[in-house]
Coordinates of C-alpha atoms and ligand atoms in Angstrom, one line a residue:
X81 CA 0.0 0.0 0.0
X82 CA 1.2 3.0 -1.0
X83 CA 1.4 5.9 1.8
X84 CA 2.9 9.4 1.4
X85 CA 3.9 12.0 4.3
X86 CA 2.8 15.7 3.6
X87 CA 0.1 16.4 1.2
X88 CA 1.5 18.9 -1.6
X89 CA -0.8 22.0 -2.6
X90 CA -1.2 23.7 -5.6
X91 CA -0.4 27.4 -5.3
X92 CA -3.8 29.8 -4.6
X93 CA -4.7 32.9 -6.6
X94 CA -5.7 36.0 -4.5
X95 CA -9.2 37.5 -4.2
X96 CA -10.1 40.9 -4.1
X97 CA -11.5 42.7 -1.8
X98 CA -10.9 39.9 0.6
X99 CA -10.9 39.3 4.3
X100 CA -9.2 36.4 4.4
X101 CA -5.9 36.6 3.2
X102 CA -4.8 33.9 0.3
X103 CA -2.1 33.0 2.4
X104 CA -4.4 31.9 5.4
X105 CA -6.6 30.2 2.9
X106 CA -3.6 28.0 1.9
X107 CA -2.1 27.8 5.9
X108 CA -5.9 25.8 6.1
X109 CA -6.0 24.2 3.2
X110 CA -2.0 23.1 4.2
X111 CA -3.5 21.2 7.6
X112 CA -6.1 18.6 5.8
X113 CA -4.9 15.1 5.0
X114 CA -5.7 14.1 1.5
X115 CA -5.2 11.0 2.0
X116 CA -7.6 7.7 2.9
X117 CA -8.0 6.6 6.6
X118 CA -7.9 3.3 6.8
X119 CA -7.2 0.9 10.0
X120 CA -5.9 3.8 11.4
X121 CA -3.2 4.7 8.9
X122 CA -3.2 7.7 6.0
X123 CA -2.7 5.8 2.5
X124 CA -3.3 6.9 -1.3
X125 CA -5.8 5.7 -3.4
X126 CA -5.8 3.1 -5.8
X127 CA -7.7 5.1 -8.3
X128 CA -5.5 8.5 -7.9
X129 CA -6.8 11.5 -7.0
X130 CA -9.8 13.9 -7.8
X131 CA -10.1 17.5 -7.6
X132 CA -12.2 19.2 -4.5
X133 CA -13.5 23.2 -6.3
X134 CA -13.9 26.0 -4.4
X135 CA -17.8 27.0 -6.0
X136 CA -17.3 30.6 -5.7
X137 CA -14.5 30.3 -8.7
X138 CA -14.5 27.4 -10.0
X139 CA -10.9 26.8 -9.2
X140 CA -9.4 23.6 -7.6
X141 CA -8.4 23.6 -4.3
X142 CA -6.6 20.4 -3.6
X143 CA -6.0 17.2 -4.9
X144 CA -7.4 14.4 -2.9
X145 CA -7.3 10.5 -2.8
X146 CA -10.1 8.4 -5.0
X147 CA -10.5 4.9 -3.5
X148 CA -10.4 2.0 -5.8
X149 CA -13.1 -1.2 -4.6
X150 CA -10.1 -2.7 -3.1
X151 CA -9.5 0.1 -0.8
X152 CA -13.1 0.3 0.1
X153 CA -12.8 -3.4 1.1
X154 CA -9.8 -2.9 3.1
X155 CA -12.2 0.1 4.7
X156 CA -14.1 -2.6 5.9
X157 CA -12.1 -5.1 6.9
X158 CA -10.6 -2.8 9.0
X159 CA -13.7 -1.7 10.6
X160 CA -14.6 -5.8 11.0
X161 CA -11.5 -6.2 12.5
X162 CA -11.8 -3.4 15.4
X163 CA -15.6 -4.3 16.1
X164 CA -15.4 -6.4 19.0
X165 CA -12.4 -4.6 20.9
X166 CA -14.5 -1.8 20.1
X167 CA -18.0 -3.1 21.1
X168 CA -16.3 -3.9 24.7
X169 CA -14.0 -1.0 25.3
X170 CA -16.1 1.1 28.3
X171 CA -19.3 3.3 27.1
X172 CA -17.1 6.1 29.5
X173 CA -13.8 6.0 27.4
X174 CA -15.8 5.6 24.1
X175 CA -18.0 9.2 25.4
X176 CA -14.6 10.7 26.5
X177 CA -12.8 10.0 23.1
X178 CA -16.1 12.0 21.6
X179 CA -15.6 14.7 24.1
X180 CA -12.2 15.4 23.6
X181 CA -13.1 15.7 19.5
X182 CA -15.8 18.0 20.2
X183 CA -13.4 20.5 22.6
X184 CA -10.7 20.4 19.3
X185 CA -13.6 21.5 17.5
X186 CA -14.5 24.4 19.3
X187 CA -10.6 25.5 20.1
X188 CA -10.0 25.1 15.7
X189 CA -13.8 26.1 14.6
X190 CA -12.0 29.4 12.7
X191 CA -10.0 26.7 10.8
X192 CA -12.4 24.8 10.5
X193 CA -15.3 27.4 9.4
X194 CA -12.7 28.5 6.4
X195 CA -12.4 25.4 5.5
X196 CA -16.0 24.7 5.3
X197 CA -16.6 27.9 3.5
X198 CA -14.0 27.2 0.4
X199 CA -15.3 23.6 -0.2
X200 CA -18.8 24.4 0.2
X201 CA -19.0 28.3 -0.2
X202 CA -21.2 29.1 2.7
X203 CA -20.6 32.7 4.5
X204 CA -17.8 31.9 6.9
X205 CA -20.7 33.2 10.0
X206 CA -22.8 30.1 9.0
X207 CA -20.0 27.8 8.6
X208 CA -18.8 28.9 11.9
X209 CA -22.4 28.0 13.2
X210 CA -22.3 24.5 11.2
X211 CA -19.5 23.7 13.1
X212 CA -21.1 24.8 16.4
X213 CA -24.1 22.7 15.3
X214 CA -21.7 19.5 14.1
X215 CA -20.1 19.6 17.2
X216 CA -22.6 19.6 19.9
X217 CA -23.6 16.2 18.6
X218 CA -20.1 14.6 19.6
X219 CA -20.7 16.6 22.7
X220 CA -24.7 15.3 23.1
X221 CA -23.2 11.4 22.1
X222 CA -20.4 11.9 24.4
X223 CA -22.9 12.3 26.8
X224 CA -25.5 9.6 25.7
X225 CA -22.9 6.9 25.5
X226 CA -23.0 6.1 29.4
X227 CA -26.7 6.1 29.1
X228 CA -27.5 3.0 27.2
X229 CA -29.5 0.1 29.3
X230 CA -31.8 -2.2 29.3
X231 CA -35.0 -3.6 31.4
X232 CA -35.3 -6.3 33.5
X233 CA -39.2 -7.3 34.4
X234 CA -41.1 -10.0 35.6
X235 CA -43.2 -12.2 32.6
X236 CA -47.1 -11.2 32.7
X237 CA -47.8 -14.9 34.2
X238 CA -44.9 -14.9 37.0
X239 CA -43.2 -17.6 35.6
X240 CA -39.5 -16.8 34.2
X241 CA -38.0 -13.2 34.0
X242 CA -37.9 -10.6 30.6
X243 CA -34.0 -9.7 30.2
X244 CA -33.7 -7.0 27.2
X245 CA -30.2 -5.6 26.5
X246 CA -29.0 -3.2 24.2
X247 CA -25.7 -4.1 21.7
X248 CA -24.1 -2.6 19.1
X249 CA -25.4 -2.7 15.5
X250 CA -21.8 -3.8 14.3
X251 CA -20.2 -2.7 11.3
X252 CA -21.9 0.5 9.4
X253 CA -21.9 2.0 6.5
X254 CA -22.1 6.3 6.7
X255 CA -22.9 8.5 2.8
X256 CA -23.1 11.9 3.6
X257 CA -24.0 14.8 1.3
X258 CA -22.3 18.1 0.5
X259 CA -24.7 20.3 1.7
X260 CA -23.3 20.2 5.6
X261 CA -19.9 19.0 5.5
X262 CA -19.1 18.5 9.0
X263 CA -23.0 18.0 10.8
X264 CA -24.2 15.4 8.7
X265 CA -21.4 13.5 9.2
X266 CA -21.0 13.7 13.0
X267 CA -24.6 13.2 13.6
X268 CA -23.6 9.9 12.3
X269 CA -20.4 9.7 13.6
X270 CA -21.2 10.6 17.1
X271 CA -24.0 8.4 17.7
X272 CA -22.1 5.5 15.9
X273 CA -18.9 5.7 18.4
X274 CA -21.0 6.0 21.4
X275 CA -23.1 2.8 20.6
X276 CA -19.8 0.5 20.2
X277 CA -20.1 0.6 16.1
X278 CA -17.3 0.9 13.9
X279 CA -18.1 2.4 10.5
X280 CA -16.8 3.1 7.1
X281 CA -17.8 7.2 6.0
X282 CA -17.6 8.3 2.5
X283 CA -18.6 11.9 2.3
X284 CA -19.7 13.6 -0.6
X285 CA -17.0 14.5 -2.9
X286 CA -17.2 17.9 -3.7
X287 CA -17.1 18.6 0.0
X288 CA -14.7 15.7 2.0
X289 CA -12.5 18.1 3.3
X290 CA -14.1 18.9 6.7
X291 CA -15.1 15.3 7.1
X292 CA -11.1 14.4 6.4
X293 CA -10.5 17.6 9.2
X294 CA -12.8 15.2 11.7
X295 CA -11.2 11.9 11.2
X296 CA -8.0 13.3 11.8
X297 CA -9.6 15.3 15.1
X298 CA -10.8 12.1 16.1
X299 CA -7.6 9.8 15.7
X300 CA -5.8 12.9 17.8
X301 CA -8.6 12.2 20.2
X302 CA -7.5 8.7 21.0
X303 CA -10.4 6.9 18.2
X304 CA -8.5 3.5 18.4
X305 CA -7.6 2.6 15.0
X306 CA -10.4 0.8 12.5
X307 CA -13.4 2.4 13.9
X308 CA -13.4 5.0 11.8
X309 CA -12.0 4.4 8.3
X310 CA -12.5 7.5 5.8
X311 CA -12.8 7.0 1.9
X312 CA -13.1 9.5 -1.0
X313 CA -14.1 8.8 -3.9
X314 CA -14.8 10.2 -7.9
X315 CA -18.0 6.9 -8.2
X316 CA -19.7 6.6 -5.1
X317 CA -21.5 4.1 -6.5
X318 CA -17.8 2.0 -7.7
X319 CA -17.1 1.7 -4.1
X320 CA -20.5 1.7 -1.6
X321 CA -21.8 -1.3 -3.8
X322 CA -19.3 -3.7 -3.1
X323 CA -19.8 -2.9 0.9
X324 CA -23.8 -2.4 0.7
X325 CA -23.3 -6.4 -1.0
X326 CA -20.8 -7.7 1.6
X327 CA -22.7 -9.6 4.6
X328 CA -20.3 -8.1 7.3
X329 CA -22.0 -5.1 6.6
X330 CA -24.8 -4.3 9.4
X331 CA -26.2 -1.3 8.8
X332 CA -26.4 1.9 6.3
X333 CA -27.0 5.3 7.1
X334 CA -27.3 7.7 4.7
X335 CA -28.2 11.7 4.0
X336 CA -29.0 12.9 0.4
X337 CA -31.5 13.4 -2.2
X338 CA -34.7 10.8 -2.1
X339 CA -33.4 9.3 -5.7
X340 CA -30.2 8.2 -4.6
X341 CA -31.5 6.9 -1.5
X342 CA -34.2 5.1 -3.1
X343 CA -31.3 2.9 -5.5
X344 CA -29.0 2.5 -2.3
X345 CA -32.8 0.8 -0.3
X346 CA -33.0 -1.8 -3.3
X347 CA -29.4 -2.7 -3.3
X348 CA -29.7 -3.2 1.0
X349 CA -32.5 -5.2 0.3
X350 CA -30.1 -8.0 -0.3
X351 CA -28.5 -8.1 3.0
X352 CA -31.6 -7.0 4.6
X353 CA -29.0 -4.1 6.2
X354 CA -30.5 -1.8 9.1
X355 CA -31.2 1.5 7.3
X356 CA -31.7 5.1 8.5
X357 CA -32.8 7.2 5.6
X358 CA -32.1 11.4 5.7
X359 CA -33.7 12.2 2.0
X360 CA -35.0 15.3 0.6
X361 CA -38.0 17.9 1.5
X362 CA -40.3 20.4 0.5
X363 CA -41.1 22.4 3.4
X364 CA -43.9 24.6 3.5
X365 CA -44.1 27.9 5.8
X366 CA -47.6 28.7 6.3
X367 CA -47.8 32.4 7.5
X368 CA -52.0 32.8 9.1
X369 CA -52.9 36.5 9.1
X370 CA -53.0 36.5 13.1
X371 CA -49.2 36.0 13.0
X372 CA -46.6 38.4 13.8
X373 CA -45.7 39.3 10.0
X374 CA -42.3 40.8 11.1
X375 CA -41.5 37.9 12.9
X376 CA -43.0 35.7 10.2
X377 CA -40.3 37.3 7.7
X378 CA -37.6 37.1 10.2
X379 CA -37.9 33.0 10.3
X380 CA -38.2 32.9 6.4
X381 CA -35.4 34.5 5.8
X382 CA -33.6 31.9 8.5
X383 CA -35.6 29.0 6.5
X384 CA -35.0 30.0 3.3
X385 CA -31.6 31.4 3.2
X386 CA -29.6 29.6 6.1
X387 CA -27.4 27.7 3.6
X388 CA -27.8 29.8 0.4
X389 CA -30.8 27.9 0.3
X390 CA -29.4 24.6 0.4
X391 CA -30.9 22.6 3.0
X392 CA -33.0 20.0 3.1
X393 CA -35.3 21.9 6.0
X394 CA -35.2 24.9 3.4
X395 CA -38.6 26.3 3.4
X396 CA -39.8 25.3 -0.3
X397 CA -43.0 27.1 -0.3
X398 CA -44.6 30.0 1.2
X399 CA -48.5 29.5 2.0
X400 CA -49.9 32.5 3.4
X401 CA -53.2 34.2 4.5
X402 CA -54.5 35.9 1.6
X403 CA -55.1 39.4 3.3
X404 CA -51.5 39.3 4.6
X405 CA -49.7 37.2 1.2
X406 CA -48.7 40.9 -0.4
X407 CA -47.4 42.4 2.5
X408 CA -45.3 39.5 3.1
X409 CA -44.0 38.8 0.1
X410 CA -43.3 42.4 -0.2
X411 CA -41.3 42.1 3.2
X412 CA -39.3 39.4 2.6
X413 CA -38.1 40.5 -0.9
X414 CA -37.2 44.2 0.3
X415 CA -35.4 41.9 3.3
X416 CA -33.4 39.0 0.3
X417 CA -33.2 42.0 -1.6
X418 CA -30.4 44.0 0.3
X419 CA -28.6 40.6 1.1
X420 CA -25.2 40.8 0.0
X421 CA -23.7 37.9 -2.5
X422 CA -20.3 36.8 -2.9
X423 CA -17.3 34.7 -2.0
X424 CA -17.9 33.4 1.6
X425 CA -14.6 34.6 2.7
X426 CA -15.7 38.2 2.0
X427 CA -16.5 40.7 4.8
X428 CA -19.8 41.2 5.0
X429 CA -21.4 38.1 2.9
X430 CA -25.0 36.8 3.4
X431 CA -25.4 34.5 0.6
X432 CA -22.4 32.6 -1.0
X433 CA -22.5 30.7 -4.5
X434 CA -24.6 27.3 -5.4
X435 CA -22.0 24.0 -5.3
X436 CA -22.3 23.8 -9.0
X437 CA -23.2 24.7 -12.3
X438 CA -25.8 22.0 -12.3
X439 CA -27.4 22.9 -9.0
X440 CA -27.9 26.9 -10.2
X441 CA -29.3 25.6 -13.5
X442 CA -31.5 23.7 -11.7
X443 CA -32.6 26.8 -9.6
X444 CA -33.0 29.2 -12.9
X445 CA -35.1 26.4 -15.1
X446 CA -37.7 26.9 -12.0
X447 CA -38.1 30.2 -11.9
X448 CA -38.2 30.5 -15.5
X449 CA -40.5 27.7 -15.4
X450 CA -42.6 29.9 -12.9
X451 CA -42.4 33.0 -14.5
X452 CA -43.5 31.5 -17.9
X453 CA -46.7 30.2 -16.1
X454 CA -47.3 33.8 -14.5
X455 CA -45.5 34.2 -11.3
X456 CA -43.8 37.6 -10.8
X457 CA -40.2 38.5 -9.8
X458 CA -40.4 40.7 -6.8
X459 CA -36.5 40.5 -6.7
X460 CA -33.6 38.7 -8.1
X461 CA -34.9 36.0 -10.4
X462 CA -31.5 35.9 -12.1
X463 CA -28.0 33.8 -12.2
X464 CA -25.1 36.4 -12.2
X465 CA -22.7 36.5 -14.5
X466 CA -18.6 35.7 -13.9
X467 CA -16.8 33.1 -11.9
X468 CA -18.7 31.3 -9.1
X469 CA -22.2 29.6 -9.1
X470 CA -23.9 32.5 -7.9
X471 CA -27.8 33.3 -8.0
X472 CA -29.4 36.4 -6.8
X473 CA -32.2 36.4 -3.5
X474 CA -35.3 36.1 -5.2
X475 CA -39.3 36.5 -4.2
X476 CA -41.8 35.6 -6.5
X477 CA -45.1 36.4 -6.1
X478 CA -48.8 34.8 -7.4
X479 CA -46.8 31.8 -8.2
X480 CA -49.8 29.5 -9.7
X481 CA -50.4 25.9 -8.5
X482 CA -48.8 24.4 -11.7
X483 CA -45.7 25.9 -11.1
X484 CA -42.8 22.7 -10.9
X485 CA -40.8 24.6 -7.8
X486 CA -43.6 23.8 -5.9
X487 CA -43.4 20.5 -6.4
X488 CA -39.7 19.9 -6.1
X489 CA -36.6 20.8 -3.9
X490 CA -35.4 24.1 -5.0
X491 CA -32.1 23.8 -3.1
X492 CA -31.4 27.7 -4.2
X493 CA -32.4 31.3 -2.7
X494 CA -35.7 31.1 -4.2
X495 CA -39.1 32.0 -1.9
X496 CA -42.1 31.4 -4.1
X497 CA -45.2 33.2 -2.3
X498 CA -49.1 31.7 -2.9
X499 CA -51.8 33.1 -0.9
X500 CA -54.9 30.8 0.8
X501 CA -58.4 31.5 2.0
X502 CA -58.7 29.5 5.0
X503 CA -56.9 27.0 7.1
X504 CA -58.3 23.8 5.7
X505 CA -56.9 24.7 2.6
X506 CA -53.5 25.9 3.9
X507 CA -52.9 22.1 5.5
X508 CA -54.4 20.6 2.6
X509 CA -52.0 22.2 0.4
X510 CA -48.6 22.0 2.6
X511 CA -49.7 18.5 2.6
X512 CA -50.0 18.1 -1.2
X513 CA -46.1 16.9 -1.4
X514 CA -44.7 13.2 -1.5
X515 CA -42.0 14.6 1.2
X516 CA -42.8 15.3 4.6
X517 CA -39.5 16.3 6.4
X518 CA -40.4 19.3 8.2
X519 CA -42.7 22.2 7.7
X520 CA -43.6 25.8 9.4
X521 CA -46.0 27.9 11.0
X522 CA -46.7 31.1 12.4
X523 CA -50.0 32.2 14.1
X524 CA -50.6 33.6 17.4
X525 CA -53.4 31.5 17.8
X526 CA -52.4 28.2 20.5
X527 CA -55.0 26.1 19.0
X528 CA -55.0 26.4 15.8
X529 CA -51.3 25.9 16.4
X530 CA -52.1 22.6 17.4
X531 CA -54.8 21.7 15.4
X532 CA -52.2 22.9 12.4
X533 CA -49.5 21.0 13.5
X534 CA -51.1 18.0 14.4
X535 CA -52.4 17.6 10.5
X536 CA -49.2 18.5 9.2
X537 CA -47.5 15.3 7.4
X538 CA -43.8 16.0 8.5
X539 CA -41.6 14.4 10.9
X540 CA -40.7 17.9 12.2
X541 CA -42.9 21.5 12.4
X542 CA -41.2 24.6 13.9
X543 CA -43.6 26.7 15.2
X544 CA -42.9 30.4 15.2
X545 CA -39.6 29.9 14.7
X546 CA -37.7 29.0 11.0
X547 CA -35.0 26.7 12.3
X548 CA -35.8 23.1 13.6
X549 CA -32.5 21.8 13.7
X550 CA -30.9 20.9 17.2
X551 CA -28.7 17.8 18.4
X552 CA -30.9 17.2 21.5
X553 CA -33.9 16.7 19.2
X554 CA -34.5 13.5 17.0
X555 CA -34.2 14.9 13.0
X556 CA -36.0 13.2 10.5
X557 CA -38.8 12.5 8.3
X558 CA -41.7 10.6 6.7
X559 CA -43.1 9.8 3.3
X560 CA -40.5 10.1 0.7
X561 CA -38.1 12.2 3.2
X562 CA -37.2 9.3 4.7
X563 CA -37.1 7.2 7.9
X564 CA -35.0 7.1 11.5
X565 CA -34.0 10.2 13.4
X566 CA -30.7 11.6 14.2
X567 CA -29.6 13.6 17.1
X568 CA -32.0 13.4 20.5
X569 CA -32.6 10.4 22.3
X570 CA -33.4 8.5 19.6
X571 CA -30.1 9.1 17.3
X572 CA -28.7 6.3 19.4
X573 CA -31.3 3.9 18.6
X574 CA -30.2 4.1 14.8
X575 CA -27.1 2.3 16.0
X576 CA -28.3 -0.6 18.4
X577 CA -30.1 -3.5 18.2
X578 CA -32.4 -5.0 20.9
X579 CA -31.6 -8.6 22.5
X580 CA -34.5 -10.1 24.5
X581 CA -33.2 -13.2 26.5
X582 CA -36.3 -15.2 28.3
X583 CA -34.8 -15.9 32.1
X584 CA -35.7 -19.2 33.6
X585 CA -36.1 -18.5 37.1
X586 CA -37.5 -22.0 38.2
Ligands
LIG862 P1 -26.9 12.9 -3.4 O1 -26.6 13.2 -4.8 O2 -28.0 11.9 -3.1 O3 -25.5 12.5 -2.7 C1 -25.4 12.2 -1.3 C2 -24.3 11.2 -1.1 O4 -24.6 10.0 -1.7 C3 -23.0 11.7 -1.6 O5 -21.9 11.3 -0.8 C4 -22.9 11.0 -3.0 O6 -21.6 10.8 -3.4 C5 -23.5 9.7 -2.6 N1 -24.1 9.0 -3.8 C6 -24.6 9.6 -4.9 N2 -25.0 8.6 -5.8 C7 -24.7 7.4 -5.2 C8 -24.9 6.1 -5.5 N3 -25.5 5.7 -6.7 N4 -24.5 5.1 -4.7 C9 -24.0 5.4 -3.5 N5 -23.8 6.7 -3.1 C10 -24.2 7.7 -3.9 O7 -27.4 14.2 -2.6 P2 -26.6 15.6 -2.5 O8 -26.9 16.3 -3.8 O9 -25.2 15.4 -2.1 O10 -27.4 16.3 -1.3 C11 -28.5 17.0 -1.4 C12 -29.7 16.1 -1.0 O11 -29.5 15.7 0.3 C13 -31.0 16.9 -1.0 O12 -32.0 16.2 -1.6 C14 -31.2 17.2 0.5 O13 -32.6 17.4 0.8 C15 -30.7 16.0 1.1 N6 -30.4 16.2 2.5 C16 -31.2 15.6 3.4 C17 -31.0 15.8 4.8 C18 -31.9 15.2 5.8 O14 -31.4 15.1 6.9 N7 -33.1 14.7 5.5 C19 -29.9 16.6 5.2 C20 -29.1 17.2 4.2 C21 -29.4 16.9 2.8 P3 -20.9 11.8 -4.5 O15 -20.7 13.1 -3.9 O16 -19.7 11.1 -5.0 O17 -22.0 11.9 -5.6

């Protein structure tokens, strides 16, 4: 196996007007390993390398490893190999090893945050809050990990005893997507460790860099080697089918777009693996005209532009109160409006670039599919010209029913605005969606607050408030976004199966 000591980097241009200097940019981009993480060792991959592109030029960053099927395997073996030392080793050491990775986090989130921002191109404030968020679920595992048990009861007849024990799942599988480099994988991650798993990750490509930034935080944390074993790849599908088809494989957890995760449910079907299934959304935010409007536009703009857009809890679609849907709309565009769009790295930056050229085409073939069928641009509605993957804020307003960005993931700064008459017809129509991952209301009115979110088809509602997401609270979806829940009490669950041994007392 091949294995090489420092990984070279390729000499930056210089932005301006920057914040960041091009020389700190390469100092962080000088500090990730490039390399595979296998059984505890850094080793090349079989296939060479692929490029990782900063989206707000277009330029490659680094040069990083692409795993052949051999080294996949090896991945696994490796993780095989460490499961029972690791299934044994003391829920209290395997909590403290995630504790120490979450303090190195918080002491390096700066680093961390630019690095997040040039792989991914979020404002460096948001990435600095991703890594906040990714963290606090080693922290919430770290702390979960003494607290797994069992019962112990008496049989309904008297006769014999009801053991039930907790154990680890075993081996896992972990696909995460671009869209959150560093929380989707360590609400995996953290969960995984403090169950007793050992896992194989494979983040997306166009964003592994924070995820190779965490292995490496976690083997300086004491992670013993062949828990964690890291692979990149240019096919994710060349290397995750050969492990999805292996029977040492236990379980698969995986975070991307409801296609994808549809193929990868058919090809587990053979080993009948556990699965826990993070897959897309189409959130509505229903605004009723008792709400607070200026509070109502304060959570959109959270919903809809935390991440440029790009998040799976984005809010899709805007249902509001028909005597308040024009003042609203008007609100939230003068509000996207003034945002400022750039480079991530840039003082001052609300909304970075899309990851790619495909994703903003995608965004601009909706709105001109919207604006073709009578929806009017209040603002933006436009992809800007030059480097980068950049697409202005937009409102639009009177968006009709047949509009296709109503019926599917935008993943862009796009807030299409339709107006209701009553409340039936608001739930009936946030409802009218195959996906049901989280959705949003605002009233001031307690019960139809609960009426509302009690017919609402989601596995999450946030209720006068635009943002959902919080380790302490179990994430996840139903219908066609999915199934399992990550972070809370439950997020453990994902990773451990349930032994019942009948006792016989007589
Ligand atoms: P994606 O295309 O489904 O990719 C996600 C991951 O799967 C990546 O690591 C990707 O690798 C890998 N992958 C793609 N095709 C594969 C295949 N045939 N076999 C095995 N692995 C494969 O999704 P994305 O575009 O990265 O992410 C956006 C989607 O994720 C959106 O739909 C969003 O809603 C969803 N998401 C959901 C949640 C949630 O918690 N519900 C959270 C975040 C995002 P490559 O990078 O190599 O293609």
């Amino acid at each position: 196996m091949r294995r090489s000591s420092r990984p070279r980097c390729a000499p930056r241009r210089s932005l301006s007007p920057v914040s960041v200097t091009a020389s700190q940019e390469q100092s962080v981009l000088d500090q990730v390993p490039r390399q595979l993480y296998i059984g505890g060792e850094w080793v090349d991959g079989r296939e060479g390398t692929l490029a990782v592109e900063d989206p707000a030029t277009g330029e490659a960053l680094v040069q990083i490893a692409d795993a052949s099927v051999e080294d996949a395997k090896r991945a696994l073996d490796a993780a095989v190999e460490a499961g029972p030392s690791w299934a044994n080793r003391p829920p209290r050491e395997r909590g403290e090893i995630l504790r120490r990775a979450f303090e190195t986090i918080v002491a390096r989130a700066d680093m961390l945050a630019l690095l997040m921002t040039l792989e991914m191109g979020k404002p460096i404030a948001e990435s600095k809050a991703e890594i906040t968020y990714g963290a606090e679920f080693l922290r919430w595992f770290s702390e979960q990990a003494v607290r797994i048990d069992g019962r112990y009861s008496v049989a309904p007849n008297g006769q014999g005893r009801l053991l039930t024990m907790k154990q680890p799942v075993g081996p896992c599988l972990l696909i995460t997507p671009w869209n959150f480099p560093l929380a989707m994988g360590t609400r995996k991650v953290g969960p995984a460790i403090a169950a007793g798993c050992t896992m194989v990750v494979k983040p997306a490509q166009q964003t592994p860099l924070s995820m190779l930034m965490l292995a490496r935080i976690l083997e300086e944390s004491g992670l013993p080697p062949g828990v964690l074993n890291l692979i990149t790849a240019s096919s994710a599908s060349r290397i995750t089918g050969p492990l999805i088809s292996d029977p040492r494989l236990r379980k698969l957890s995986f975070t991307g777009s409801t296609e994808v995760g549809r193929k990868l449910m058919e090809q587990a079907s053979e080993q009948l693996l556990r699965l826990s299934m993070e897959l897309g959304g189409n959130a509505p935010f229903i605004v009723f005209d008792d709400a607070d409007i200026d509070a109502a536009v304060e959570g959109a703009l959270i919903a809809k532009m935390r991440n440029i857009g790009e998040a799976c809890t984005a809010a899709n679609r805007f249902h509001v109160a028909a005597p308040v849907a024009q003042q609203f709309a008007e609100k939230l565009a003068e509000r996207m409006g003034s945002m400022k769009v750039g480079r991530g790295t840039e003082d001052g930056v609300e909304v970075g670039p899309l990851i790619d050229a495909t994703q903003r085409s995608k965004v601009a073939s909706l709105v001109d599919d919207a604006v073709s069928k009578g929806a009017r641009a209040l603002v933006g509605g436009h992809a800007r010209d030059g480097a980068g993957y950049f697409y202005d804020p937009t409102v639009l307003a009177d968006v009709p029913e047949d509009a296709t960005l109503l019926k599917e993931e935008i993943f862009g700064p796009v807030a299409p605005v339709r107006a209701f008459a009553d409340e039936d017809e608001a739930v009936a129509a946030a409802n009218d969606t195959e996906f049901g991952l989280v959705a949003y209301v605002y009233t001031r009115d307690i019960q139809r607050a609960l009426r509302v979110v009690e017919g609402l088809e989601t596995g999450m509602v946030g209720l006068n408030q635009g943002m959902v997401s919080n380790p302490a609270a179990p994430f996840g979806g139903i219908k066609q976004s999915g199934f399992g829940r990550e972070g809370g009490y439950e997020g453990i669950e994902e990773y451990l199966e349930t032994k019942y041994v009948a006792v016989n007392l007589s």
